[in-house]
Coordinates of C-alpha atoms in Angstrom, one line a residue:
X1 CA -10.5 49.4 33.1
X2 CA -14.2 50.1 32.4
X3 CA -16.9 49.0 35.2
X4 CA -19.6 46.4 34.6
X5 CA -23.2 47.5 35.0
X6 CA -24.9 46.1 38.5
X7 CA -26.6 43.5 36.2
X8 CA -23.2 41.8 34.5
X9 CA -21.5 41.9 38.2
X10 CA -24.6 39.8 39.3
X11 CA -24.6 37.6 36.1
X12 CA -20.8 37.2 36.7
X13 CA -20.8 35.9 40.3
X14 CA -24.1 33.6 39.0
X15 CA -22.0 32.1 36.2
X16 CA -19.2 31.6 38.8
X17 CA -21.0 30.0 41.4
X18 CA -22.3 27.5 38.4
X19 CA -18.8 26.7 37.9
X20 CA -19.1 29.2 34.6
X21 CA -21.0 26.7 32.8
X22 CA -24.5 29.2 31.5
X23 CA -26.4 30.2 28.5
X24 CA -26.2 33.7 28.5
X25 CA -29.1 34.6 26.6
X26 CA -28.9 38.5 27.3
X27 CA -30.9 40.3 24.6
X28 CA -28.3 42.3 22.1
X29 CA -26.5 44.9 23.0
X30 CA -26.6 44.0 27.0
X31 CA -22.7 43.5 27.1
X32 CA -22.7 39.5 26.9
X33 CA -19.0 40.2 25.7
X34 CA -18.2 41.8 28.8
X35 CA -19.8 39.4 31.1
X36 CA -18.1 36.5 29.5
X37 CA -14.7 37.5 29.9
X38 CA -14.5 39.0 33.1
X39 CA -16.0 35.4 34.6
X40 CA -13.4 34.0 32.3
X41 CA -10.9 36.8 34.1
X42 CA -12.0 36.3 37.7
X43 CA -11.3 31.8 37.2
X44 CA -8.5 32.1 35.2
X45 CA -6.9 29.2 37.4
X46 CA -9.7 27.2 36.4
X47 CA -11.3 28.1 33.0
X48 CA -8.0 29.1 31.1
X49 CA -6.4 28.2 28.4
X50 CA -9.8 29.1 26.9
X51 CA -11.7 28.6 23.3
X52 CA -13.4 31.4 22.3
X53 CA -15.7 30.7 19.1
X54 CA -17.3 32.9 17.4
X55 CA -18.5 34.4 14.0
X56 CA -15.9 35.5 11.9
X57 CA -16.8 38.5 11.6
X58 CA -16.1 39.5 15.0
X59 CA -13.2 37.8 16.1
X60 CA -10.9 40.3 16.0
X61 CA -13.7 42.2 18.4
X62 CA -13.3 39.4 20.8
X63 CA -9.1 40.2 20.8
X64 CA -9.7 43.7 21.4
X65 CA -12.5 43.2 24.2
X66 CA -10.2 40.9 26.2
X67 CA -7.4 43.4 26.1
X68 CA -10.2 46.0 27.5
X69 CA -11.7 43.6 30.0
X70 CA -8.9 41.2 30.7
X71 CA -5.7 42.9 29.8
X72 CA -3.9 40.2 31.8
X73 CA -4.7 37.4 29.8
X74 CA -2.7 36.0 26.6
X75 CA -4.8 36.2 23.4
X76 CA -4.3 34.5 20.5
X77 CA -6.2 34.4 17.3
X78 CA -6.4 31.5 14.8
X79 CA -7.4 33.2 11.4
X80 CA -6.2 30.3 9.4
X81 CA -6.8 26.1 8.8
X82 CA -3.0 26.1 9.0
X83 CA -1.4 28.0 12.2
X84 CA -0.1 25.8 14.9
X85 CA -1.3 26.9 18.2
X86 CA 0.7 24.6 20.0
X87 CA 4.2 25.9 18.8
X88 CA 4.5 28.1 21.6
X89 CA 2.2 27.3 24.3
X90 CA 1.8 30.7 25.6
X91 CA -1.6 31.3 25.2
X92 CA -4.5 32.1 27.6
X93 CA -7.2 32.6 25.2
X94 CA -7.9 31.2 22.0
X95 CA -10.0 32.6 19.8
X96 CA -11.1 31.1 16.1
X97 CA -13.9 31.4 13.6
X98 CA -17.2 28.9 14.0
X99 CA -16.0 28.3 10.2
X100 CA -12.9 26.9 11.2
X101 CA -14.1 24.7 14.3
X102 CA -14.6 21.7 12.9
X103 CA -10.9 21.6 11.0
X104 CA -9.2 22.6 14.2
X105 CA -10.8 20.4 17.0
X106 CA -8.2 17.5 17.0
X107 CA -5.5 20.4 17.2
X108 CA -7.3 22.6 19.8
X109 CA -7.8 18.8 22.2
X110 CA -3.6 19.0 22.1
X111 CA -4.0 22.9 23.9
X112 CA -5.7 21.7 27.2
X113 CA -8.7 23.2 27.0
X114 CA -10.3 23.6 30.3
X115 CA -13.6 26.6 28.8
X116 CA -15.5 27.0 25.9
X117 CA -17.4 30.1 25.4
X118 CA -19.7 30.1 22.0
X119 CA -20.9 33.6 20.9
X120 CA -23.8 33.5 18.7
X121 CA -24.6 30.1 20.1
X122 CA -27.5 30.0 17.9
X123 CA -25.0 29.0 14.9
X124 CA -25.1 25.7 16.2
X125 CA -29.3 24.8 16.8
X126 CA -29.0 22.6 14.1
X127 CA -27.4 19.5 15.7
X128 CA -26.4 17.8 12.3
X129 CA -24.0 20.4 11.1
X130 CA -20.4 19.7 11.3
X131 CA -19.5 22.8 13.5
X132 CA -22.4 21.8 16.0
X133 CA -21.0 18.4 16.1
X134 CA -17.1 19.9 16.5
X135 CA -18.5 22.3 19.4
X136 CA -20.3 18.6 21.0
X137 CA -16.8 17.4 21.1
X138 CA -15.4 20.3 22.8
X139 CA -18.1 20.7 25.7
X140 CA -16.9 18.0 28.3
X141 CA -18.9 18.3 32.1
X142 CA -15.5 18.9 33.3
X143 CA -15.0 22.3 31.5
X144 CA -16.4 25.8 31.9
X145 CA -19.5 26.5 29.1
X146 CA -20.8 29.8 28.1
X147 CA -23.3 29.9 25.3
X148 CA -24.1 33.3 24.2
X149 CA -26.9 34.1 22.1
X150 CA -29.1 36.7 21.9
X151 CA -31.8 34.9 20.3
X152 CA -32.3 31.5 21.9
X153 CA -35.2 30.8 20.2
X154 CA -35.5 32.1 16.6
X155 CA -37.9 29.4 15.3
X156 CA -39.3 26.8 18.3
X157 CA -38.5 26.1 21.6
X158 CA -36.6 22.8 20.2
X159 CA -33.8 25.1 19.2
X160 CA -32.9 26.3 23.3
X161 CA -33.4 22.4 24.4
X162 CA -30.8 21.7 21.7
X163 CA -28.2 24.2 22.9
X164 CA -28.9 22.6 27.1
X165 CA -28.3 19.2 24.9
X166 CA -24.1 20.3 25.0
X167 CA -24.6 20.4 28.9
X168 CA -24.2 17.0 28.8
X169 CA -27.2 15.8 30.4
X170 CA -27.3 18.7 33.4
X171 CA -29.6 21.5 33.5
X172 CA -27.7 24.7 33.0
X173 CA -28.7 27.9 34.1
X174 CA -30.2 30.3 31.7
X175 CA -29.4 33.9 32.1
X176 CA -31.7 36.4 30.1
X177 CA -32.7 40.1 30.5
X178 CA -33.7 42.4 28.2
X179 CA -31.6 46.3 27.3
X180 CA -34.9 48.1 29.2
X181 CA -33.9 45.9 32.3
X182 CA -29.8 46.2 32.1
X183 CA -29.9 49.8 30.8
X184 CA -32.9 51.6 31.6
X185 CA -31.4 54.5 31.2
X186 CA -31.1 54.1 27.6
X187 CA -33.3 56.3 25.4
X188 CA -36.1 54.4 23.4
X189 CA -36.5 53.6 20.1
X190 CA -39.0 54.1 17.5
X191 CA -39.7 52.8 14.1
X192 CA -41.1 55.1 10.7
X193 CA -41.8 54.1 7.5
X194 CA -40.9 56.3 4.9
X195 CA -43.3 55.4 2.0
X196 CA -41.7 55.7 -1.7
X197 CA -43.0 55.4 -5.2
X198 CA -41.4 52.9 -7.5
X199 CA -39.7 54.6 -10.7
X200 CA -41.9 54.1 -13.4
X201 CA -39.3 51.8 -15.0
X202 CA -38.9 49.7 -11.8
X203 CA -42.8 49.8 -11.6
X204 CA -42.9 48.1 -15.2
X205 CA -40.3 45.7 -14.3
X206 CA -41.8 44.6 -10.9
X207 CA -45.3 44.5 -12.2
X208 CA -44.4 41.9 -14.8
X209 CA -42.1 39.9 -12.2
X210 CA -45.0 39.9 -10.2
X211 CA -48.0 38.8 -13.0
X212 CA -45.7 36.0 -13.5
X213 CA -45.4 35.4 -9.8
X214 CA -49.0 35.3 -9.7
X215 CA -49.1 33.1 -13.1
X216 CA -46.7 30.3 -11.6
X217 CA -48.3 30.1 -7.9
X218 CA -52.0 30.0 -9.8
X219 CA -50.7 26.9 -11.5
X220 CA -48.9 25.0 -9.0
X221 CA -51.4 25.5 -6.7
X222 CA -54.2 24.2 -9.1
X223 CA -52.3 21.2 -10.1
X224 CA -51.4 19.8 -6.7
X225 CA -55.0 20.5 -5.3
X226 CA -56.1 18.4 -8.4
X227 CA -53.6 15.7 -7.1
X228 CA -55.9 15.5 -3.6
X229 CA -53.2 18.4 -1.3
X230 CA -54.6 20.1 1.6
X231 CA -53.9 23.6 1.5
X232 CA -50.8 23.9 4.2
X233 CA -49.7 20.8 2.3
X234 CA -48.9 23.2 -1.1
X235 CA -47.6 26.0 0.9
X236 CA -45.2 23.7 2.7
X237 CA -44.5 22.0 -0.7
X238 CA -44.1 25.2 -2.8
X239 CA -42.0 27.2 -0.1
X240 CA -38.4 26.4 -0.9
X241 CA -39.3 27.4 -4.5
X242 CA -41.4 30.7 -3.9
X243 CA -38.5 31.5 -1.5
X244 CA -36.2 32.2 -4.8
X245 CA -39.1 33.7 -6.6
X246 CA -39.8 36.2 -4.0
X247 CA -36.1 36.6 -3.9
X248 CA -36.5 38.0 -7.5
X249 CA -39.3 40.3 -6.7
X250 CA -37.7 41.8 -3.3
X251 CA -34.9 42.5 -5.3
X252 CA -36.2 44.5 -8.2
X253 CA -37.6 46.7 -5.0
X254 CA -33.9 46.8 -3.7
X255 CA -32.8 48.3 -7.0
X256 CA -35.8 50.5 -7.3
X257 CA -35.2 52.0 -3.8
X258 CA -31.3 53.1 -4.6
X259 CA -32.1 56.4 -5.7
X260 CA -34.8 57.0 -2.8
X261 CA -31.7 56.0 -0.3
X262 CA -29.3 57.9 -1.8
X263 CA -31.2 60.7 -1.5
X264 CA -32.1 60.2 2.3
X265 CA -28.7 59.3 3.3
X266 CA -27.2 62.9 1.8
X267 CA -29.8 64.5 3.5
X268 CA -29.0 62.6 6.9
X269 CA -25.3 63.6 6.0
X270 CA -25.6 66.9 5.3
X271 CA -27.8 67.7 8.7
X272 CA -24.1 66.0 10.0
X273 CA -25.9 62.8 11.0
X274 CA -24.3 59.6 11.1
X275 CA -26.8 56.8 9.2
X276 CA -26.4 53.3 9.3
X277 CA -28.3 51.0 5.9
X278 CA -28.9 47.9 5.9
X279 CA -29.6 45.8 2.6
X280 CA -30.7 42.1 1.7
X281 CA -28.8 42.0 -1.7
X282 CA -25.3 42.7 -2.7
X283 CA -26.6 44.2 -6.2
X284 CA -28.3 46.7 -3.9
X285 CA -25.8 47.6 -1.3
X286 CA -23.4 47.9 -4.4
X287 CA -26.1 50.4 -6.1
X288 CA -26.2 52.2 -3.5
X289 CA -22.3 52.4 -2.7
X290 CA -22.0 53.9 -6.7
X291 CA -24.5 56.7 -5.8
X292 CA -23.3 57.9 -2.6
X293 CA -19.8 57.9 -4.6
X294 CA -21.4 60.4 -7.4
X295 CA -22.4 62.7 -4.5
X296 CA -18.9 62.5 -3.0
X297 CA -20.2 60.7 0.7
X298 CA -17.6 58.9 2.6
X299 CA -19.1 55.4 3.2
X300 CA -17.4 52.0 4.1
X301 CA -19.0 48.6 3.2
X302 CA -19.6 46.0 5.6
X303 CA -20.5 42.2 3.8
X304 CA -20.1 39.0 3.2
X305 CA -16.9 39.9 1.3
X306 CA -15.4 42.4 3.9
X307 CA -12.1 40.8 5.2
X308 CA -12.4 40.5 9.3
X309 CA -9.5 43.1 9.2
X310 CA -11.3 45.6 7.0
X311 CA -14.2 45.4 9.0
X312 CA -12.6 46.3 12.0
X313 CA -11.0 48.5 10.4
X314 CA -14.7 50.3 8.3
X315 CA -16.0 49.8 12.3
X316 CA -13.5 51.8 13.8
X317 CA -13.5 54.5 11.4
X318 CA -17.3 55.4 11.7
X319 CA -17.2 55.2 15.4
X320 CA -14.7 57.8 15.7
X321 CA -16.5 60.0 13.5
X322 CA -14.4 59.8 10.6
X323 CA -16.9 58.3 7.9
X324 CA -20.4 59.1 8.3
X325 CA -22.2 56.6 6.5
X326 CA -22.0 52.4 6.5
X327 CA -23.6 50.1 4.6
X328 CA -24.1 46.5 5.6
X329 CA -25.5 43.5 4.2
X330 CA -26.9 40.8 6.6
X331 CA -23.1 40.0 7.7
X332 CA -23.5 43.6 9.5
X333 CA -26.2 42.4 11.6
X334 CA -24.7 40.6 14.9
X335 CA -21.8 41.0 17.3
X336 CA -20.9 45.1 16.3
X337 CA -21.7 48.3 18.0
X338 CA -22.8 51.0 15.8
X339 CA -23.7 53.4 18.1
X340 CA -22.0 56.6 16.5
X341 CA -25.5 57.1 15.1
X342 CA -28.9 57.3 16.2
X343 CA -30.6 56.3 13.2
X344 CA -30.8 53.3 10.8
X345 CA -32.2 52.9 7.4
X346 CA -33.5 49.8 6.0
X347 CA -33.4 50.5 2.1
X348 CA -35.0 46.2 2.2
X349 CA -37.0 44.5 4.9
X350 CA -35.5 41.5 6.0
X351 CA -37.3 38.5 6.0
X352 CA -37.9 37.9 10.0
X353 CA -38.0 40.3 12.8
X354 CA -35.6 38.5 14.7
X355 CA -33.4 39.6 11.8
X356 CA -34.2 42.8 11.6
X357 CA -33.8 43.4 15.5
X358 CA -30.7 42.1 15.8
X359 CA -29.8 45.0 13.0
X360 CA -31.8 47.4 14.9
X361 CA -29.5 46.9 18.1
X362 CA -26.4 47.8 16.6
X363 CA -26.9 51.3 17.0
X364 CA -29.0 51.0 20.5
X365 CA -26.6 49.3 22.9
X366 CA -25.1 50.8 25.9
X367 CA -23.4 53.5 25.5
X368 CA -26.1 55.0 23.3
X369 CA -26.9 58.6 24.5
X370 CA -29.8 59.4 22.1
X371 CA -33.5 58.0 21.1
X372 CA -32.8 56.0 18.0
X373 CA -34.8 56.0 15.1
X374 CA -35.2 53.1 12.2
X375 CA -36.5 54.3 9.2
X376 CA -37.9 51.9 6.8
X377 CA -37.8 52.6 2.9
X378 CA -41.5 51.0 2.1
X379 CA -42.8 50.6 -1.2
X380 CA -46.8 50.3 -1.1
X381 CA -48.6 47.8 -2.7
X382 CA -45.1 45.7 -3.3
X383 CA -44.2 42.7 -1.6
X384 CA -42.8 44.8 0.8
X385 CA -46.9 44.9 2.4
X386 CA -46.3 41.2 2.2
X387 CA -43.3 40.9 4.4
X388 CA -43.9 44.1 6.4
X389 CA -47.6 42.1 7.6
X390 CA -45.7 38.9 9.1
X391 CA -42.9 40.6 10.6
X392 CA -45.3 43.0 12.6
X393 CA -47.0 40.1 13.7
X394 CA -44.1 38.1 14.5
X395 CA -42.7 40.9 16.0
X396 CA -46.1 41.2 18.8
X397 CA -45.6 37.6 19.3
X398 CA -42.4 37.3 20.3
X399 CA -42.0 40.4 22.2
X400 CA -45.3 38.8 24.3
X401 CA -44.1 35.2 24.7
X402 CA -40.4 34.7 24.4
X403 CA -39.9 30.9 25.9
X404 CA -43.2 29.6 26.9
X405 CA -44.3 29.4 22.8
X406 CA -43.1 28.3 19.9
X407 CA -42.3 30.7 17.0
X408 CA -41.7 29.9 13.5
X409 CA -39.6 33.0 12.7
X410 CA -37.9 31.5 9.8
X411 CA -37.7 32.6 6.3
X412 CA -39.3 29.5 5.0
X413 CA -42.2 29.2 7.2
X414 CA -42.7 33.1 6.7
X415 CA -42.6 32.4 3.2
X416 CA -45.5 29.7 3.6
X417 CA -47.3 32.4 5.7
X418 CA -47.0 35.0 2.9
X419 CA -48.5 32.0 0.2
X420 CA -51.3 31.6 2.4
X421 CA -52.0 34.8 2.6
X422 CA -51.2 35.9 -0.7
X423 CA -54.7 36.3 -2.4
X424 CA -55.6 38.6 0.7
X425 CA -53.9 41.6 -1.5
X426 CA -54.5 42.9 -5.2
X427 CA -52.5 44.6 -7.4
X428 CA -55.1 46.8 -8.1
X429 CA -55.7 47.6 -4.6
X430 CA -55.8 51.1 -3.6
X431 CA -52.3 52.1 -2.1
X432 CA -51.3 54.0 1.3
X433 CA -50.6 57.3 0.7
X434 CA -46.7 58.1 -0.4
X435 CA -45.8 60.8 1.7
X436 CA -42.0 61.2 0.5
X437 CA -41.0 62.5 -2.7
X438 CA -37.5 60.5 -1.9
X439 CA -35.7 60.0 -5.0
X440 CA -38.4 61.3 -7.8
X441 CA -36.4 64.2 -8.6
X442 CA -32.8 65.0 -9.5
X443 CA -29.6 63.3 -7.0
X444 CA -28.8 66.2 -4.9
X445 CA -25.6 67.6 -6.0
X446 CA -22.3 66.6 -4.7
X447 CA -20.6 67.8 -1.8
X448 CA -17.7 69.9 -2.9
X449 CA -14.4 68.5 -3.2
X450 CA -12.2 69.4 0.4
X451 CA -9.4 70.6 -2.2
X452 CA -11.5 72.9 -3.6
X453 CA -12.9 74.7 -0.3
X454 CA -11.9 77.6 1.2
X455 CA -14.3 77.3 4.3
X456 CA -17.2 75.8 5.4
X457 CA -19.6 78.7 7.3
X458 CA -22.3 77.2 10.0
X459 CA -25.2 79.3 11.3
X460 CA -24.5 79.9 14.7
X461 CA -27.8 79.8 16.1
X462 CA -27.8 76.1 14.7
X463 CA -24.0 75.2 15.7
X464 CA -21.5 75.0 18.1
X465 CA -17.2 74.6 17.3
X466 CA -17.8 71.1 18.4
X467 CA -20.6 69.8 16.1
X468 CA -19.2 72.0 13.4
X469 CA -15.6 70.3 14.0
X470 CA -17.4 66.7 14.0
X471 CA -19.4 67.7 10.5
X472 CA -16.4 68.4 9.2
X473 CA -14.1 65.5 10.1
X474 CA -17.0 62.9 9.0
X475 CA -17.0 64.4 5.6
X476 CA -13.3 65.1 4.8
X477 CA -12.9 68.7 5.7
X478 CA -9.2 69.6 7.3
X479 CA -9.7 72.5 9.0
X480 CA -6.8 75.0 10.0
X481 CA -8.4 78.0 11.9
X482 CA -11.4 79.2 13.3
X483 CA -13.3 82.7 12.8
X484 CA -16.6 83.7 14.0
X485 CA -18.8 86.7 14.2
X486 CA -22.3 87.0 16.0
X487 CA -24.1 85.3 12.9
X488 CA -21.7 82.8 11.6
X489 CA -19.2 80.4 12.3
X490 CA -16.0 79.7 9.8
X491 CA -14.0 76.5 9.9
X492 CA -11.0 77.8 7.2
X493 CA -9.5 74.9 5.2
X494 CA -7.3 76.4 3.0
X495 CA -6.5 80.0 2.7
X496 CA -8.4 82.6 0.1
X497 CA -4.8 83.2 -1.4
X498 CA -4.4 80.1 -2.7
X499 CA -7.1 80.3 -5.0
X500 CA -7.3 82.3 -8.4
X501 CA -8.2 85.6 -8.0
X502 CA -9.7 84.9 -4.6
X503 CA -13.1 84.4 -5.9
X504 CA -15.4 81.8 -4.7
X505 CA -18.9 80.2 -5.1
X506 CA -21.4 79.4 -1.9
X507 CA -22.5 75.6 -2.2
X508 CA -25.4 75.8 -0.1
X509 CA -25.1 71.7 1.8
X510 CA -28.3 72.5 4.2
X511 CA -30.2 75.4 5.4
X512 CA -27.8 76.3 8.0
X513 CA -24.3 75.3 6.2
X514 CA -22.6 76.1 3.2
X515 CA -19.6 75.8 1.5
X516 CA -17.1 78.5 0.6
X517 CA -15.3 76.8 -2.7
X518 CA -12.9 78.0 -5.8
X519 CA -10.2 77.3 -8.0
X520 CA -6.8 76.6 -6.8
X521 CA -3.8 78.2 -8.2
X522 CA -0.9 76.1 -9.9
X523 CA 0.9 74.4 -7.1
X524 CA 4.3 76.1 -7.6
X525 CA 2.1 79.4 -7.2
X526 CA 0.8 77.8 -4.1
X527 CA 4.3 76.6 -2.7
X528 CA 5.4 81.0 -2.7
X529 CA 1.8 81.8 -1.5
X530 CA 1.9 79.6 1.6
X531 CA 5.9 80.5 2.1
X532 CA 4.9 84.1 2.2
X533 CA 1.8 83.4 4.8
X534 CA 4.6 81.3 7.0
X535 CA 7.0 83.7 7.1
X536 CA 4.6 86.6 8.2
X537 CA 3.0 84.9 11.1
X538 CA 6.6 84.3 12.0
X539 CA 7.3 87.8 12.3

């Protein structure tokens, strides 16, 4: 089994001596998980069987993290608003969507509940929704409570009284540290913006969006102040509305930005670095999934329409090195680890920074080895000034007063903030330099196909076996043998017989790799060739 970091063994025996009833407010990537289920482990007598909730995206996380933590115990996993826990009675550990809590509490009260842990506790701040009522009914004084959340406050400090509200009138503990304090040795993190220029058709398109913008917010705004409104009065009033209409504008951005990441994500790929995107709109992410397609990248998808098994499933894969690139919506933001790469691309800001962090942290948890970079596709003198502005300052603030403040980090009241401050910038202001040329000139040609390649050759002054193996397994390439001389490395996929005449063309991928690719022979010429090869390394 793995060890817990000196921090979770003292946040376990603290839950335990508080009869494992806590909010675990650990910031992300701190190994909440962890901590959760070995105090579930070690009071097994007392806080099993056990409901596990949690988004539904990672449920199927939580069944494999108890068989790493807590082999021992009996899993089971409701997927369904139909499957009968109760038919057999055997379980230790149930585990079952926040989705589905509500429809499954009268059948879960028949299991003998005797713990509830909540991950992403935050789901349930808003008292009046059905599953925070459902998750009311199943905290009880006399049962174990873990609330996990890595963002106890996301708008006021109303939301964290709400979630000591399911104590049932007692004061629980609150348990929070930051990944500097659980993990210092963990390398840091930085962020740089990569500033683009719009395509001049995008540029047309956003510039009339944004007249019209203008046009609509002019009006309202004079016809409500005529009507006797204060000022915070029409931004309150016109939020919900400008919400939809910055919606538009953000999203002719998106689209604008596909061929700018594209081209940095085939870069990141062919330098053999795993990358990590992250989009607001699913026109965007699928934009971007048809590009990196033309230029042969291996990608998964992770959102709201991912299936809980094909995530794990996408998840899997580019940890272990075998897909190099995944994009996620919002749905990708909370409860996975990423850390396969050490950088992240956000082709569209996200409207908060406690959004955005919790993206940021998939790929710096522990475990991570590396400094992590986030690079942020930026369009000057868009509304991505707009949103960058309050998230910076947002940002500042929370980092400096987490729990003694409140902070309106939600996308309405950011919305308000961005009305407000709306006249502050002009389209005809001058814009920040763009120092990348991402995506003004031609896609960069696809990889070869791995049918087609004889070898792939790696400087090697710039690569070792290992990080030549790993470049070729993220991107497709079955090697068979190794050759090597002082200059170069050779990773042989198939051999130069089986292709016509044995001549081949150098794809040059970066400076210090290329690819050695031709035309195959027919495959009955092929079947002999390879016979012939077999039998003389048998002799």
């Amino acid at each position: 089994m793995p060890t817990l970091r000196p921090s979770q063994v003292e946040d376990v025996n603290l839950i335990m001596r508080n009869r494992v009833r806590a909010i675990v407010a650990n910031a992300p990537g701190t190994g909440k998980t962890a901590t959760a289920i070995v105090a579930i482990a070690r009071t097994a007598n007392a806080t099993t069987p056990c409901l596990v909730v949690a988004p539904a995206s990672v449920t199927r996380n939580w069944v494999r993290e108890f068989s790493t933590w807590a082999p021992g115990l009996r899993v089971q996993l409701l997927e369904s608003a139909t499957e009968d826990p109760t038919a057999s009675r055997k379980g230790d550990v149930f585990i079952l969507s926040w989705a589905l809590l509500d429809r499954r509490v009268g059948l879960l009260e028949k299991l003998n509940i005797r713990s509830v842990v909540a991950d992403e506790a935050h789901f349930a701040k808003n008292p009046d929704t059905d599953r925070s009522m459902a998750l009311r009914l199943m905290c009880r004084k006399d049962r174990g409570l873990l609330l996990l959340t890595g963002t106890p406050i996301v708008n006021n400090t109303g939301e964290l009284e709400v979630l000591e509200s399911y104590f049932d009138g007692q004061k629980p503990i609150l348990l929070r540290r930051l990944l500097s304090d659980v993990a210092p040795d963990i390398p840091p993190k930085k962020r740089s913006y990569l500033h683009i220029s719009l395509p001049p058709k995008h540029e047309a398109e956003y510039q009339r969006a944004h007249d019209d913008f203008e046009g609509w917010l002019r009006s309202k705004t004079a016809h409500l102040s005529r009507e006797g409104m204060a000022e915070h009065e029409i931004e309150r009033k016109l939020a919900a509305e400008a919400l939809v209409k910055l919606g538009y504008l953000r999203r002719i951005v998106g689209k604008a930005k596909i061929h700018a990441a594209a081209d940095f994500t085939a870069r990141s790929v062919r330098v053999g670095e795993p990358l990590v995107c992250f989009c607001e709109h699913s026109a965007v992410v699928r934009g971007l999934s048809t590009s990196l397609r033309k230029q042969r990248i291996r990608h998964v998808v992770l959102d709201g329409s991912t299936s809980t098994k094909k995530r794990q499933e996408a998840i899997d894969a580019f940890q272990r090195g075998l897909i190099p690139v995944i994009l996620c919506s919002k749905a990708g933001k909370e409860g996975i680890t990423l850390h396969a790469a050490r950088h992240m691309l956000f082709v569209e800001r996200f409207f908060t920074s406690a959004d955005e962090d919790q993206a940021e942290d998939r790929i710096r948890r522990i475990g991570q080895k590396f400094a992590t970079t986030i690079w942020i596709l930026h369009a000057p003198g868009t509304v991505d000034e707009r949103i960058d502005t309050i998230v910076r300052t947002k940002r500042r603030l929370i980092e400096n007063t987490i729990g003694n403040e409140h902070i309106n980090d939600t996308e309405i009241a950011n919305v308000q903030k961005i009305l407000s401050a709306w006249t502050r910038y002009s389209r005809d202001a001058k814009k920040q330099l763009v120092n990348s040329r991402l995506g003004l000139g031609d896609p960069m040609p696809p990889l070869p196909s791995p049918k087609q390649t004889h070898a792939l050759v790696f400087a090697r002054k710039s690569w070792k076996l290992k990080g030549a193996a790993r470049w070729a397994k993220m991107n497709g390439f079955k090697f068979t043998r190794v050759t090597h001389d002082d200059k170069f490395l050779r990773l042989i996929v198939h051999p130069a017989q089986v292709f016509k005449d044995a001549r081949f063309t150098s794809v040059t991928v970066s400076k210090s790799i290329h690819v050695i690719s031709g035309t195959r022979v027919s495959k009955k010429a092929e079947r002999r060739v390879r016979a012939q090869l077999s039998s003389r390394q048998r002799g």
